[in-house]
Amino acid sequence: MAEVLVLVDHANGTVRKTTAELLTIARRLGEPSAVFVGEGFDAAKEALAKYGAEKVYRVESADVTDHLVAPQAEVLAQLVASASPAAVLIPSNSAGKEIAARLAIKTESGLITDAVDVQAGEGGGVRTTQSVFAGSYSVTSTVTKGTPIVTVKPNSAAPEEHAGAAADEVVSIEVSEAAKAAKITESKPKEATGRPELTEAAIVVSGGRGTGGDFSKVEEFADSLGAAVGASRAAVDAGWYPHTSQVGQTGKQVSPQLYVACGISGAIQHRAGMQTSKTIVAVNKDEEAPIFELVDFGVVGDLFTVLPQATEKVQAAKG
Ligand code: FAD
């Protein structure tokens, strides 16, 4: 069975949920092989084996880890040449999409970005689904040249456990001078909020223009639920919340068990990032707000009145 390469998304060996999703998808297409770049392999190994990686290519060279993403594309190109995989799966984040584009050029292969589903194609290859025009169209594609390279959006598959060997093989690679043209000079972790990562959280509470820039009630409610905090683009553009928290077409795509939209009107570009959430709740003082067309539960009211009451109820229920 042909290998399927999965580029591991991790922070110092802590493997992100997207990798478990990609390994699950890889098993539909062939034998999953993880590509682990950076430090922390020992911490990552268990998670990679748990989700079915039969092999792990380890790349620890400073020529790769001390630079921006270009060397990683060279690593993958080398592995595509040596392993002839059935496909390469890469997380659909900004770094992943840059790596994928560079890899497609190096290997003269077809590239599909932002897939929300990947299945084995008839007669081999892959069949991907993309959700476009803010979720109003679904496009099915296949790669007709080279090795299919696919970037996959978070929450595109439910991670399935499947014991793999995760046998590691250290890969030594010659990185070109061109790929080393941009070097990392400093790397600082984000200030810890204590909240879960937005794309991985089971509950997301988001605030929009209706907060007027005061996210304190949104954050207090989120913290009572152990939720991540998201924001609409209006709130981000106003400088009220960091860009990394934006949910939507040009932000992050989330698909939690529960999504609570507070003071968000429900523009199509916002929906594109959250409409696959399992249960959607909105708090909005305008009963005509379009978000109410989408919700499972709607509360018409001022978020500064509703959220403190909800927070109190949650805390009381927790005892
Ligand atoms: P508004 O539309 O102004 O809605 C504010 C809501 O808050 C209103 O419904 C109002 O009734 C309610 N409200 C006001 N005060 C209160 C209160 N005290 N209590 C309760 N409710 C209150 N947007 C995104 O979010 N994500 C994206 O990724 C994104 N990408 C885009 C890409 C493109 C190319 C374009 C053109 C736009 C994009 N947008 C995106 C912007 C999008 O079109 C909307 O402008 C934006 O989502 C509106 O944000 P909002 O709902 O917070 O603000």
mmCIF file of C-alpha atoms and ligand atoms in Angstrom:
data_model
loop_
_atom_site.group_PDB
_atom_site.id
_atom_site.type_symbol
_atom_site.label_atom_id
_atom_site.label_comp_id
_atom_site.label_asym_id
_atom_site.label_seq_id
_atom_site.Cartn_x
_atom_site.Cartn_y
_atom_site.Cartn_z
ATOM 1 C CA MET A 1 0.000 0.000 0.000
ATOM 2 C CA ALA A 2 1.407 3.414 -0.917
ATOM 3 C CA GLU A 3 2.422 5.803 1.832
ATOM 4 C CA VAL A 4 0.498 9.000 2.462
ATOM 5 C CA LEU A 5 2.644 11.768 3.921
ATOM 6 C CA VAL A 6 1.184 13.941 6.683
ATOM 7 C CA LEU A 7 3.060 17.062 7.759
ATOM 8 C CA VAL A 8 2.779 17.157 11.555
ATOM 9 C CA ASP A 9 1.454 20.354 13.142
ATOM 10 C CA HIS A 10 2.933 20.634 16.620
ATOM 11 C CA ALA A 11 4.345 23.010 19.226
ATOM 12 C CA ASN A 12 7.553 21.543 20.708
ATOM 13 C CA GLY A 13 6.169 18.029 20.346
ATOM 14 C CA THR A 14 2.617 18.768 21.488
ATOM 15 C CA VAL A 15 0.698 17.507 18.485
ATOM 16 C CA ARG A 16 -2.306 19.595 17.432
ATOM 17 C CA LYS A 17 -5.673 17.985 16.770
ATOM 18 C CA THR A 18 -5.372 18.764 13.040
ATOM 19 C CA THR A 19 -2.621 16.151 12.803
ATOM 20 C CA ALA A 20 -4.890 13.453 14.248
ATOM 21 C CA GLU A 21 -7.491 14.494 11.667
ATOM 22 C CA LEU A 22 -4.986 14.319 8.806
ATOM 23 C CA LEU A 23 -3.715 10.900 9.925
ATOM 24 C CA THR A 24 -7.322 9.682 10.009
ATOM 25 C CA ILE A 25 -7.865 10.963 6.453
ATOM 26 C CA ALA A 26 -4.511 9.509 5.319
ATOM 27 C CA ARG A 27 -5.663 6.016 6.305
ATOM 28 C CA ARG A 28 -8.493 6.273 3.745
ATOM 29 C CA LEU A 29 -5.892 6.771 1.027
ATOM 30 C CA GLY A 30 -3.010 4.480 1.982
ATOM 31 C CA GLU A 31 -0.501 3.954 4.787
ATOM 32 C CA PRO A 32 -0.037 7.075 6.925
ATOM 33 C CA SER A 33 3.541 8.321 7.337
ATOM 34 C CA ALA A 34 4.070 11.402 9.485
ATOM 35 C CA VAL A 35 6.714 14.003 8.701
ATOM 36 C CA PHE A 36 7.911 15.561 11.954
ATOM 37 C CA VAL A 37 10.020 18.705 11.663
ATOM 38 C CA GLY A 38 11.582 20.247 14.780
ATOM 39 C CA GLU A 39 12.178 19.295 18.377
ATOM 40 C CA GLY A 40 10.008 17.241 20.725
ATOM 41 C CA PHE A 41 9.647 13.998 18.799
ATOM 42 C CA ASP A 42 9.639 11.898 22.000
ATOM 43 C CA ALA A 43 6.601 13.821 23.250
ATOM 44 C CA ALA A 44 4.853 13.510 19.883
ATOM 45 C CA LYS A 45 5.505 9.848 19.187
ATOM 46 C CA GLU A 46 2.654 8.484 21.310
ATOM 47 C CA ALA A 47 0.036 10.731 19.682
ATOM 48 C CA LEU A 48 1.312 9.900 16.191
ATOM 49 C CA ALA A 49 1.181 6.167 16.891
ATOM 50 C CA LYS A 50 -2.271 6.484 18.483
ATOM 51 C CA TYR A 51 -3.761 7.932 15.290
ATOM 52 C CA GLY A 52 -2.191 5.414 12.969
ATOM 53 C CA ALA A 53 1.189 6.724 11.760
ATOM 54 C CA GLU A 54 3.091 3.625 10.668
ATOM 55 C CA LYS A 55 6.266 5.565 10.028
ATOM 56 C CA VAL A 56 7.604 8.937 11.132
ATOM 57 C CA TYR A 57 10.207 10.810 9.122
ATOM 58 C CA ARG A 58 12.115 12.988 11.614
ATOM 59 C CA VAL A 59 13.843 16.147 10.521
ATOM 60 C CA GLU A 60 15.901 17.860 13.191
ATOM 61 C CA SER A 61 18.525 19.709 11.162
ATOM 62 C CA ALA A 62 19.007 23.362 12.138
ATOM 63 C CA ASP A 63 19.094 24.061 8.397
ATOM 64 C CA VAL A 64 15.369 23.331 8.482
ATOM 65 C CA THR A 65 14.238 24.285 11.972
ATOM 66 C CA ASP A 66 16.045 27.662 12.175
ATOM 67 C CA HIS A 67 14.430 29.000 9.032
ATOM 68 C CA LEU A 68 10.982 29.928 7.798
ATOM 69 C CA VAL A 69 8.982 27.403 5.820
ATOM 70 C CA ALA A 70 10.964 27.093 2.555
ATOM 71 C CA PRO A 71 13.262 24.279 3.817
ATOM 72 C CA GLN A 72 10.216 22.228 4.840
ATOM 73 C CA ALA A 73 9.067 22.231 1.215
ATOM 74 C CA GLU A 74 12.497 20.874 0.257
ATOM 75 C CA VAL A 75 12.185 18.140 2.897
ATOM 76 C CA LEU A 76 8.799 17.098 1.537
ATOM 77 C CA ALA A 77 10.028 17.249 -2.068
ATOM 78 C CA GLN A 78 12.868 14.906 -1.133
ATOM 79 C CA LEU A 79 10.431 12.509 0.556
ATOM 80 C CA VAL A 80 8.041 12.634 -2.413
ATOM 81 C CA ALA A 81 10.960 11.628 -4.654
ATOM 82 C CA SER A 82 12.126 8.795 -2.376
ATOM 83 C CA ALA A 83 8.805 7.417 -1.057
ATOM 84 C CA SER A 84 6.506 8.062 -4.070
ATOM 85 C CA PRO A 85 3.526 8.658 -1.770
ATOM 86 C CA ALA A 86 -0.092 8.425 -2.901
ATOM 87 C CA ALA A 87 -0.673 11.946 -1.552
ATOM 88 C CA VAL A 88 0.734 14.614 0.759
ATOM 89 C CA LEU A 89 -1.626 16.092 3.363
ATOM 90 C CA ILE A 90 -0.754 19.422 4.977
ATOM 91 C CA PRO A 91 -2.685 21.494 7.541
ATOM 92 C CA SER A 92 -4.518 24.435 5.962
ATOM 93 C CA ASN A 93 -2.889 27.196 7.977
ATOM 94 C CA SER A 94 -0.813 30.018 6.521
ATOM 95 C CA ALA A 95 2.504 28.176 6.905
ATOM 96 C CA GLY A 96 0.998 24.952 5.559
ATOM 97 C CA LYS A 97 -0.391 26.650 2.470
ATOM 98 C CA GLU A 98 2.966 28.257 1.691
ATOM 99 C CA ILE A 99 4.756 24.920 2.096
ATOM 100 C CA ALA A 100 2.163 23.211 -0.105
ATOM 101 C CA ALA A 101 2.486 25.803 -2.874
ATOM 102 C CA ARG A 102 6.292 25.537 -2.895
ATOM 103 C CA LEU A 103 6.090 21.735 -2.867
ATOM 104 C CA ALA A 104 3.635 21.680 -5.783
ATOM 105 C CA ILE A 105 6.040 23.748 -7.891
ATOM 106 C CA LYS A 106 9.079 21.644 -6.943
ATOM 107 C CA THR A 107 7.332 18.359 -7.717
ATOM 108 C CA GLU A 108 5.262 19.680 -10.664
ATOM 109 C CA SER A 109 2.166 18.372 -8.937
ATOM 110 C CA GLY A 110 -1.435 19.467 -8.624
ATOM 111 C CA LEU A 111 -2.379 21.259 -5.418
ATOM 112 C CA ILE A 112 -5.787 21.583 -3.767
ATOM 113 C CA THR A 113 -6.081 23.998 -0.851
ATOM 114 C CA ASP A 114 -8.626 24.266 1.950
ATOM 115 C CA ALA A 115 -10.237 20.857 1.437
ATOM 116 C CA VAL A 116 -13.012 20.055 3.895
ATOM 117 C CA ASP A 117 -13.139 16.402 2.885
ATOM 118 C CA VAL A 118 -10.698 14.018 1.220
ATOM 119 C CA GLN A 119 -11.596 10.536 0.015
ATOM 120 C CA ALA A 120 -9.894 7.924 -2.156
ATOM 121 C CA GLY A 121 -10.666 8.627 -5.814
ATOM 122 C CA GLU A 122 -11.945 6.009 -8.220
ATOM 123 C CA GLY A 123 -8.951 4.176 -9.689
ATOM 124 C CA GLY A 124 -6.551 5.761 -7.170
ATOM 125 C CA GLY A 125 -5.770 9.392 -6.486
ATOM 126 C CA VAL A 126 -7.819 11.603 -4.228
ATOM 127 C CA ARG A 127 -11.229 13.200 -4.423
ATOM 128 C CA THR A 128 -11.477 16.370 -2.391
ATOM 129 C CA THR A 129 -14.323 18.653 -1.429
ATOM 130 C CA GLN A 130 -13.899 22.384 -0.967
ATOM 131 C CA SER A 131 -16.528 24.705 0.446
ATOM 132 C CA VAL A 132 -16.453 27.969 -1.528
ATOM 133 C CA PHE A 133 -18.295 31.308 -1.744
ATOM 134 C CA ALA A 134 -18.784 31.358 2.004
ATOM 135 C CA GLY A 135 -20.140 27.841 2.085
ATOM 136 C CA SER A 136 -22.778 28.342 -0.612
ATOM 137 C CA TYR A 137 -21.050 25.974 -3.096
ATOM 138 C CA SER A 138 -19.317 22.686 -2.655
ATOM 139 C CA VAL A 139 -16.616 21.833 -5.231
ATOM 140 C CA THR A 140 -15.307 18.322 -5.840
ATOM 141 C CA SER A 141 -11.820 18.081 -7.374
ATOM 142 C CA THR A 142 -9.100 15.631 -8.144
ATOM 143 C CA VAL A 143 -5.415 16.031 -8.972
ATOM 144 C CA THR A 144 -4.505 14.940 -12.481
ATOM 145 C CA LYS A 145 -0.742 15.562 -12.463
ATOM 146 C CA GLY A 146 2.052 14.457 -10.167
ATOM 147 C CA THR A 147 1.535 13.633 -6.490
ATOM 148 C CA PRO A 148 -1.727 15.018 -5.068
ATOM 149 C CA ILE A 149 -0.900 17.718 -2.532
ATOM 150 C CA VAL A 150 -3.839 18.742 -0.383
ATOM 151 C CA THR A 151 -4.141 21.264 2.422
ATOM 152 C CA VAL A 152 -6.971 20.265 4.742
ATOM 153 C CA LYS A 153 -8.990 22.614 6.942
ATOM 154 C CA PRO A 154 -9.276 21.921 10.672
ATOM 155 C CA ASN A 155 -12.268 19.825 11.780
ATOM 156 C CA SER A 156 -12.593 18.124 8.378
ATOM 157 C CA ALA A 157 -12.594 14.665 9.976
ATOM 158 C CA ALA A 158 -13.270 13.249 13.413
ATOM 159 C CA PRO A 159 -9.939 11.831 14.652
ATOM 160 C CA GLU A 160 -10.094 8.038 14.871
ATOM 161 C CA GLU A 161 -7.692 6.062 16.990
ATOM 162 C CA HIS A 162 -5.853 3.306 15.162
ATOM 163 C CA ALA A 163 -2.636 1.893 16.567
ATOM 164 C CA GLY A 164 0.340 2.515 14.296
ATOM 165 C CA ALA A 165 3.984 1.600 14.706
ATOM 166 C CA ALA A 166 5.296 5.192 14.415
ATOM 167 C CA ALA A 167 8.699 3.715 13.536
ATOM 168 C CA ASP A 168 10.974 6.719 13.250
ATOM 169 C CA GLU A 169 13.544 7.321 10.605
ATOM 170 C CA VAL A 170 15.859 10.312 10.835
ATOM 171 C CA VAL A 171 16.002 12.106 7.507
ATOM 172 C CA SER A 172 19.137 14.030 6.643
ATOM 173 C CA ILE A 173 18.639 16.612 3.983
ATOM 174 C CA GLU A 174 20.700 19.111 2.040
ATOM 175 C CA VAL A 175 18.878 22.421 2.188
ATOM 176 C CA SER A 176 19.578 24.851 -0.653
ATOM 177 C CA GLU A 177 20.967 28.308 0.119
ATOM 178 C CA ALA A 178 17.853 29.833 -1.497
ATOM 179 C CA ALA A 179 15.586 28.024 0.971
ATOM 180 C CA LYS A 180 17.673 29.361 3.871
ATOM 181 C CA ALA A 181 17.267 32.961 2.726
ATOM 182 C CA ALA A 182 14.941 33.815 5.633
ATOM 183 C CA LYS A 183 16.161 32.863 9.110
ATOM 184 C CA ILE A 184 14.195 32.932 12.370
ATOM 185 C CA THR A 185 15.962 35.351 14.710
ATOM 186 C CA GLU A 186 13.606 35.117 17.684
ATOM 187 C CA SER A 187 10.524 33.138 18.550
ATOM 188 C CA LYS A 188 8.357 33.963 21.559
ATOM 189 C CA PRO A 189 5.304 32.008 22.715
ATOM 190 C CA LYS A 190 2.021 33.888 22.676
ATOM 191 C CA GLU A 191 0.965 35.258 26.043
ATOM 192 C CA ALA A 192 -0.890 32.382 27.651
ATOM 193 C CA THR A 193 -4.594 33.087 28.193
ATOM 194 C CA GLY A 194 -5.267 29.727 29.796
ATOM 195 C CA ARG A 195 -8.025 29.211 27.225
ATOM 196 C CA PRO A 196 -8.120 26.399 24.680
ATOM 197 C CA GLU A 197 -6.918 26.936 21.116
ATOM 198 C CA LEU A 198 -9.731 28.445 19.017
ATOM 199 C CA THR A 199 -9.816 25.770 16.285
ATOM 200 C CA GLU A 200 -9.590 22.920 18.777
ATOM 201 C CA ALA A 201 -12.007 24.121 21.465
ATOM 202 C CA ALA A 202 -15.206 22.203 22.184
ATOM 203 C CA ILE A 203 -16.947 25.500 23.002
ATOM 204 C CA VAL A 204 -16.324 28.890 21.384
ATOM 205 C CA VAL A 205 -17.845 32.156 22.582
ATOM 206 C CA SER A 206 -17.399 34.982 20.077
ATOM 207 C CA GLY A 207 -17.957 38.707 20.310
ATOM 208 C CA GLY A 208 -18.726 41.172 17.561
ATOM 209 C CA ARG A 209 -19.344 44.872 17.006
ATOM 210 C CA GLY A 210 -22.166 44.618 19.543
ATOM 211 C CA THR A 211 -19.574 44.429 22.321
ATOM 212 C CA GLY A 212 -18.613 48.023 21.563
ATOM 213 C CA GLY A 213 -15.030 46.951 22.256
ATOM 214 C CA ASP A 214 -15.703 45.599 25.761
ATOM 215 C CA PHE A 215 -15.028 41.863 25.602
ATOM 216 C CA SER A 216 -15.022 41.405 29.393
ATOM 217 C CA LYS A 217 -18.507 39.824 29.561
ATOM 218 C CA VAL A 218 -17.726 37.582 26.576
ATOM 219 C CA GLU A 219 -14.484 36.450 28.235
ATOM 220 C CA GLU A 220 -16.117 35.862 31.641
ATOM 221 C CA PHE A 221 -18.823 33.730 30.042
ATOM 222 C CA ALA A 222 -16.225 31.847 27.984
ATOM 223 C CA ASP A 223 -14.141 31.184 31.086
ATOM 224 C CA SER A 224 -17.135 29.868 33.013
ATOM 225 C CA LEU A 225 -17.549 27.267 30.227
ATOM 226 C CA GLY A 226 -13.842 26.570 29.640
ATOM 227 C CA ALA A 227 -14.326 27.964 26.139
ATOM 228 C CA ALA A 228 -12.115 29.712 23.584
ATOM 229 C CA VAL A 229 -12.904 33.311 22.656
ATOM 230 C CA GLY A 230 -13.471 34.270 19.020
ATOM 231 C CA ALA A 231 -14.310 37.545 17.311
ATOM 232 C CA SER A 232 -16.003 38.846 14.198
ATOM 233 C CA ARG A 233 -13.955 40.740 11.657
ATOM 234 C CA ALA A 234 -15.678 43.983 12.641
ATOM 235 C CA ALA A 235 -14.334 43.532 16.176
ATOM 236 C CA VAL A 236 -10.869 42.590 14.915
ATOM 237 C CA ASP A 237 -10.711 45.447 12.396
ATOM 238 C CA ALA A 238 -11.645 47.862 15.165
ATOM 239 C CA GLY A 239 -8.596 46.630 17.094
ATOM 240 C CA TRP A 240 -10.723 45.233 19.926
ATOM 241 C CA TYR A 241 -9.475 41.672 19.624
ATOM 242 C CA PRO A 242 -6.429 40.028 18.018
ATOM 243 C CA HIS A 243 -6.556 38.991 14.386
ATOM 244 C CA THR A 244 -5.677 35.432 15.416
ATOM 245 C CA SER A 245 -9.120 35.204 17.050
ATOM 246 C CA GLN A 246 -11.103 36.119 13.929
ATOM 247 C CA VAL A 247 -13.704 33.557 12.915
ATOM 248 C CA GLY A 248 -14.892 33.471 9.328
ATOM 249 C CA GLN A 249 -14.042 33.337 5.678
ATOM 250 C CA THR A 250 -10.833 35.294 6.118
ATOM 251 C CA GLY A 251 -10.253 34.097 9.667
ATOM 252 C CA LYS A 252 -10.325 30.711 11.334
ATOM 253 C CA GLN A 253 -12.811 27.965 10.646
ATOM 254 C CA VAL A 254 -14.230 26.475 13.802
ATOM 255 C CA SER A 255 -16.576 23.573 14.281
ATOM 256 C CA PRO A 256 -17.098 23.194 18.041
ATOM 257 C CA GLN A 257 -19.844 21.361 19.875
ATOM 258 C CA LEU A 258 -21.219 24.744 20.940
ATOM 259 C CA TYR A 259 -20.736 28.162 19.315
ATOM 260 C CA VAL A 260 -22.126 31.256 21.042
ATOM 261 C CA ALA A 261 -22.251 34.428 18.911
ATOM 262 C CA CYS A 262 -22.611 37.591 21.011
ATOM 263 C CA GLY A 263 -23.387 40.894 19.309
ATOM 264 C CA ILE A 264 -22.661 39.402 15.889
ATOM 265 C CA SER A 265 -25.115 40.036 13.032
ATOM 266 C CA GLY A 266 -24.370 36.801 11.135
ATOM 267 C CA ALA A 267 -22.871 38.071 7.865
ATOM 268 C CA ILE A 268 -22.224 35.350 5.300
ATOM 269 C CA GLN A 269 -18.454 35.755 5.721
ATOM 270 C CA HIS A 270 -18.769 35.120 9.471
ATOM 271 C CA ARG A 271 -21.026 32.103 8.921
ATOM 272 C CA ALA A 272 -18.419 30.602 6.599
ATOM 273 C CA GLY A 273 -16.208 30.076 9.639
ATOM 274 C CA MET A 274 -18.714 28.682 12.135
ATOM 275 C CA GLN A 275 -21.822 27.282 10.437
ATOM 276 C CA THR A 276 -20.676 23.677 10.850
ATOM 277 C CA SER A 277 -20.719 24.058 14.663
ATOM 278 C CA LYS A 278 -22.912 21.377 16.243
ATOM 279 C CA THR A 279 -25.085 23.734 18.306
ATOM 280 C CA ILE A 280 -25.270 27.464 17.628
ATOM 281 C CA VAL A 281 -26.544 30.040 20.102
ATOM 282 C CA ALA A 282 -26.799 33.779 19.485
ATOM 283 C CA VAL A 283 -27.310 36.726 21.773
ATOM 284 C CA ASN A 284 -28.367 39.793 19.839
ATOM 285 C CA LYS A 285 -30.572 42.733 20.730
ATOM 286 C CA ASP A 286 -32.037 42.887 17.209
ATOM 287 C CA GLU A 287 -34.590 40.133 16.710
ATOM 288 C CA GLU A 288 -34.261 40.618 12.921
ATOM 289 C CA ALA A 289 -30.495 39.908 12.942
ATOM 290 C CA PRO A 290 -29.621 37.323 10.230
ATOM 291 C CA ILE A 291 -27.733 35.186 12.769
ATOM 292 C CA PHE A 292 -31.117 34.046 14.119
ATOM 293 C CA GLU A 293 -31.788 32.206 10.809
ATOM 294 C CA LEU A 294 -28.915 29.901 11.667
ATOM 295 C CA VAL A 295 -29.221 29.287 15.385
ATOM 296 C CA ASP A 296 -30.458 26.368 17.442
ATOM 297 C CA PHE A 297 -31.173 28.749 20.342
ATOM 298 C CA GLY A 298 -31.507 32.508 20.139
ATOM 299 C CA VAL A 299 -31.645 35.085 22.907
ATOM 300 C CA VAL A 300 -32.979 38.524 21.968
ATOM 301 C CA GLY A 301 -31.369 40.870 24.443
ATOM 302 C CA ASP A 302 -28.442 43.059 25.399
ATOM 303 C CA LEU A 303 -25.313 40.961 25.782
ATOM 304 C CA PHE A 304 -24.221 43.059 28.761
ATOM 305 C CA THR A 305 -27.370 41.909 30.590
ATOM 306 C CA VAL A 306 -27.676 38.375 29.216
ATOM 307 C CA LEU A 307 -24.057 37.180 29.507
ATOM 308 C CA PRO A 308 -23.521 38.031 33.220
ATOM 309 C CA GLN A 309 -26.741 36.161 34.036
ATOM 310 C CA ALA A 310 -25.654 33.181 31.946
ATOM 311 C CA THR A 311 -22.207 33.209 33.589
ATOM 312 C CA GLU A 312 -23.819 33.235 37.026
ATOM 313 C CA LYS A 313 -26.060 30.296 36.103
ATOM 314 C CA VAL A 314 -23.135 28.264 34.766
ATOM 315 C CA GLN A 315 -21.077 28.971 37.863
ATOM 316 C CA ALA A 316 -23.981 28.091 40.143
ATOM 317 C CA ALA A 317 -24.506 24.830 38.238
ATOM 318 C CA LYS A 318 -20.828 23.973 38.726
ATOM 319 C CA GLY A 319 -21.239 24.597 42.446
HETATM 320 P P1 FAD B 1 -22.296 44.000 12.689
HETATM 321 O O1 FAD B 1 -22.702 43.432 11.391
HETATM 322 O O2 FAD B 1 -22.224 45.485 12.824
HETATM 323 O O3 FAD B 1 -23.304 43.411 13.755
HETATM 324 C C1 FAD B 1 -23.317 43.787 15.108
HETATM 325 C C2 FAD B 1 -24.508 43.107 15.758
HETATM 326 O O4 FAD B 1 -24.458 43.351 17.142
HETATM 327 C C3 FAD B 1 -25.843 43.621 15.248
HETATM 328 O O5 FAD B 1 -26.618 42.515 14.792
HETATM 329 C C4 FAD B 1 -26.477 44.285 16.465
HETATM 330 O O6 FAD B 1 -27.876 44.096 16.525
HETATM 331 C C5 FAD B 1 -25.793 43.556 17.603
HETATM 332 N N1 FAD B 1 -25.669 44.323 18.845
HETATM 333 C C6 FAD B 1 -25.287 45.605 18.990
HETATM 334 N N2 FAD B 1 -25.213 45.908 20.296
HETATM 335 C C7 FAD B 1 -25.562 44.792 20.982
HETATM 336 C C8 FAD B 1 -25.676 44.483 22.362
HETATM 337 N N3 FAD B 1 -25.386 45.387 23.316
HETATM 338 N N4 FAD B 1 -26.078 43.238 22.707
HETATM 339 C C9 FAD B 1 -26.377 42.305 21.757
HETATM 340 N N5 FAD B 1 -26.276 42.558 20.425
HETATM 341 C C10 FAD B 1 -25.860 43.770 20.052
HETATM 342 N N6 FAD B 1 -16.493 38.927 8.972
HETATM 343 C C11 FAD B 1 -16.174 37.997 9.876
HETATM 344 O O7 FAD B 1 -16.706 37.966 10.978
HETATM 345 N N7 FAD B 1 -15.193 37.065 9.575
HETATM 346 C C12 FAD B 1 -14.552 37.040 8.398
HETATM 347 O O8 FAD B 1 -13.672 36.196 8.192
HETATM 348 C C13 FAD B 1 -14.908 38.001 7.405
HETATM 349 N N8 FAD B 1 -14.316 37.989 6.194
HETATM 350 C C14 FAD B 1 -14.729 38.894 5.257
HETATM 351 C C15 FAD B 1 -14.192 38.841 3.969
HETATM 352 C C16 FAD B 1 -14.627 39.738 3.002
HETATM 353 C C17 FAD B 1 -14.040 39.640 1.627
HETATM 354 C C18 FAD B 1 -15.588 40.718 3.326
HETATM 355 C C19 FAD B 1 -16.074 41.684 2.290
HETATM 356 C C20 FAD B 1 -16.113 40.792 4.600
HETATM 357 C C21 FAD B 1 -15.694 39.896 5.582
HETATM 358 N N9 FAD B 1 -16.226 39.933 6.870
HETATM 359 C C22 FAD B 1 -15.895 38.949 7.759
HETATM 360 C C23 FAD B 1 -17.066 41.047 7.339
HETATM 361 C C24 FAD B 1 -18.550 40.747 7.335
HETATM 362 O O9 FAD B 1 -19.112 41.039 6.083
HETATM 363 C C25 FAD B 1 -19.247 41.621 8.403
HETATM 364 O O10 FAD B 1 -18.987 42.974 8.123
HETATM 365 C C26 FAD B 1 -18.839 41.324 9.830
HETATM 366 O O11 FAD B 1 -18.907 39.942 10.087
HETATM 367 C C27 FAD B 1 -19.751 42.062 10.803
HETATM 368 O O12 FAD B 1 -19.320 41.855 12.106
HETATM 369 P P2 FAD B 1 -20.354 41.959 13.297
HETATM 370 O O13 FAD B 1 -21.444 40.965 13.103
HETATM 371 O O14 FAD B 1 -19.573 41.919 14.569
HETATM 372 O O15 FAD B 1 -20.877 43.448 13.146
#
